[in-house]
Amino acid sequence: MTFHIFNPEHDMALAFGKPNFTPPHVARAMRTNLGFLPALWADRGDVVIVDDVDYALKAAHKAGRLEDKALFLTVSDAARMANEGKPHVNIQPWGWDEAVRRQLERANFPLYSLPDDNQMALIRRWSNRKTGVELLRIIRNAIPETVGESTACSTIEEVAHICSEYQNVVVKAPWSCSGRGLRYVMGLFDEGKVRWVKNVIAQQGAVTVEPFYHKVLDLGMEFSALGDGSVSYDGLSVFHTENGAYLGNVIATEQRKMERIVKYIPSELLETVKTTLQKELATLFNKKYVGPLGVDMMVVLHDGRFMLHPLVEMNLRRTMGHLALAWNASPFEPERIVRVREGANFELQVKPIENAFVKVL
């Protein structure tokens, strides 16, 4: 039996790195309001662990009668079910971190169903953007017709050197999400940004620095690392960002998403990147990580032509791209966008695309 849990505070918990992480109010509210989300990709009869069962049932009904697909339980009731002699227990959080493991451990889930200390250390290490720096170098060496550079820096002097070399750069914290934890240095590496970089290095040990690219299209590839050591390809992700902040994912067939992308780069290049990533990720994980992951990419205008940046970052968790794929878009439906709308409560919003997402900067 599979137990799912939505823990949107995952990236913040990874950055904190300890089990006694207390998520901010906004993350707790998102977890309560959107706790039903795993019902979208759960198999019929699976359990979805939520903070408030009644609220989850209402939200799941509003999202499309998802309450008929999965059983919604609190963590304590789910743990009791897991220990009542049921078949093998499989737990699938949005992403593994020390905080969610501690929550499930305290609820008395079977220990065999939780990652051990070594697995948790590997997940945190692989989630560090420094892993993405290494993977990008491997992919660029294997596929030279791509573009992209990224450097891990552990001193302010290293960051300043790259800033002087490229003029316009993006500096990122090792663990962050949705546009948080990054700073654009456009020409002047001013005192405020120097202070921010020093703080991140002091807290997280390093930053990554990459040239600023003229982005044309945000995209990604979604994968799942399997128990046999292989990495399966789940589908394309086309999404929209603004100033680095995530705004929503396109719900469309694979063919329609591909049609957007091949206006700029050939499908053969995407296929080569996909198979290279599958091979390198399988080698990296070596059966020590089982679960979903996503690789963010972008099409950029570089030296007068469109090129693919094959790895902007890797998310070792489920992503909104996986969520969009769970809709199983029909070719007879208009393209839509799925996003999380923040108002009095967090709400999943799905609506037709009103504006084009592709623009040349």
PDB file of N, CA and C in Angstrom, residues 240 250 260 334-337 339 349-357:
ATOM      1  N   HIS A 240       6.090  28.617 -16.856  1.00  0.00           N
ATOM      2  CA  HIS A 240       6.247  30.057 -16.996  1.00  0.00           C
ATOM      3  C   HIS A 240       6.850  30.617 -15.725  1.00  0.00           C
ATOM      4  N   VAL A 250       2.172  24.396 -17.963  1.00  0.00           N
ATOM      5  CA  VAL A 250       1.256  24.169 -19.069  1.00  0.00           C
ATOM      6  C   VAL A 250       0.738  22.735 -19.023  1.00  0.00           C
ATOM      7  N   ARG A 260       5.896  23.504 -29.195  1.00  0.00           N
ATOM      8  CA  ARG A 260       6.386  24.778 -28.665  1.00  0.00           C
ATOM      9  C   ARG A 260       7.912  24.832 -28.707  1.00  0.00           C
ATOM     10  N   PRO A 334      -8.360  22.319 -24.968  1.00  0.00           N
ATOM     11  CA  PRO A 334      -7.447  23.462 -25.130  1.00  0.00           C
ATOM     12  C   PRO A 334      -6.321  23.380 -24.101  1.00  0.00           C
ATOM     13  N   GLU A 335      -5.207  23.996 -24.428  1.00  0.00           N
ATOM     14  CA  GLU A 335      -4.109  24.036 -23.470  1.00  0.00           C
ATOM     15  C   GLU A 335      -4.518  24.872 -22.262  1.00  0.00           C
ATOM     16  N   ARG A 336      -4.065  24.422 -21.096  1.00  0.00           N
ATOM     17  CA  ARG A 336      -4.385  25.122 -19.854  1.00  0.00           C
ATOM     18  C   ARG A 336      -3.113  25.342 -19.049  1.00  0.00           C
ATOM     19  N   ILE A 337      -3.245  26.134 -18.023  1.00  0.00           N
ATOM     20  CA  ILE A 337      -2.131  26.333 -17.106  1.00  0.00           C
ATOM     21  C   ILE A 337      -2.599  25.985 -15.699  1.00  0.00           C
ATOM     22  N   ARG A 339      -1.630  26.399 -11.695  1.00  0.00           N
ATOM     23  CA  ARG A 339      -0.823  27.193 -10.777  1.00  0.00           C
ATOM     24  C   ARG A 339      -1.458  27.168  -9.391  1.00  0.00           C
ATOM     25  N   GLN A 349      -5.376  26.281  -9.151  1.00  0.00           N
ATOM     26  CA  GLN A 349      -6.136  26.960 -10.194  1.00  0.00           C
ATOM     27  C   GLN A 349      -5.738  26.401 -11.548  1.00  0.00           C
ATOM     28  N   VAL A 350      -6.714  25.970 -12.316  1.00  0.00           N
ATOM     29  CA  VAL A 350      -6.491  25.465 -13.667  1.00  0.00           C
ATOM     30  C   VAL A 350      -7.386  26.268 -14.603  1.00  0.00           C
ATOM     31  N   LYS A 351      -6.761  26.917 -15.587  1.00  0.00           N
ATOM     32  CA  LYS A 351      -7.567  27.725 -16.505  1.00  0.00           C
ATOM     33  C   LYS A 351      -6.897  27.778 -17.867  1.00  0.00           C
ATOM     34  N   PRO A 352      -7.653  28.122 -18.915  1.00  0.00           N
ATOM     35  CA  PRO A 352      -7.059  28.218 -20.258  1.00  0.00           C
ATOM     36  C   PRO A 352      -5.945  29.251 -20.299  1.00  0.00           C
ATOM     37  N   ILE A 353      -4.977  28.995 -21.154  1.00  0.00           N
ATOM     38  CA  ILE A 353      -3.863  29.931 -21.312  1.00  0.00           C
ATOM     39  C   ILE A 353      -4.366  31.157 -22.066  1.00  0.00           C
ATOM     40  N   GLU A 354      -4.183  32.303 -21.456  1.00  0.00           N
ATOM     41  CA  GLU A 354      -4.683  33.534 -22.072  1.00  0.00           C
ATOM     42  C   GLU A 354      -3.591  34.276 -22.838  1.00  0.00           C
ATOM     43  N   ASN A 355      -2.371  34.128 -22.372  1.00  0.00           N
ATOM     44  CA  ASN A 355      -1.264  34.841 -23.013  1.00  0.00           C
ATOM     45  C   ASN A 355      -0.176  33.866 -23.417  1.00  0.00           C
ATOM     46  N   ALA A 356       0.509  34.171 -24.491  1.00  0.00           N
ATOM     47  CA  ALA A 356       1.618  33.311 -24.934  1.00  0.00           C
ATOM     48  C   ALA A 356       2.722  33.332 -23.900  1.00  0.00           C
ATOM     49  N   PHE A 357       3.388  32.211 -23.730  1.00  0.00           N
ATOM     50  CA  PHE A 357       4.446  32.110 -22.743  1.00  0.00           C
ATOM     51  C   PHE A 357       5.828  32.305 -23.356  1.00  0.00           C
TER      52      PHE A 357
END
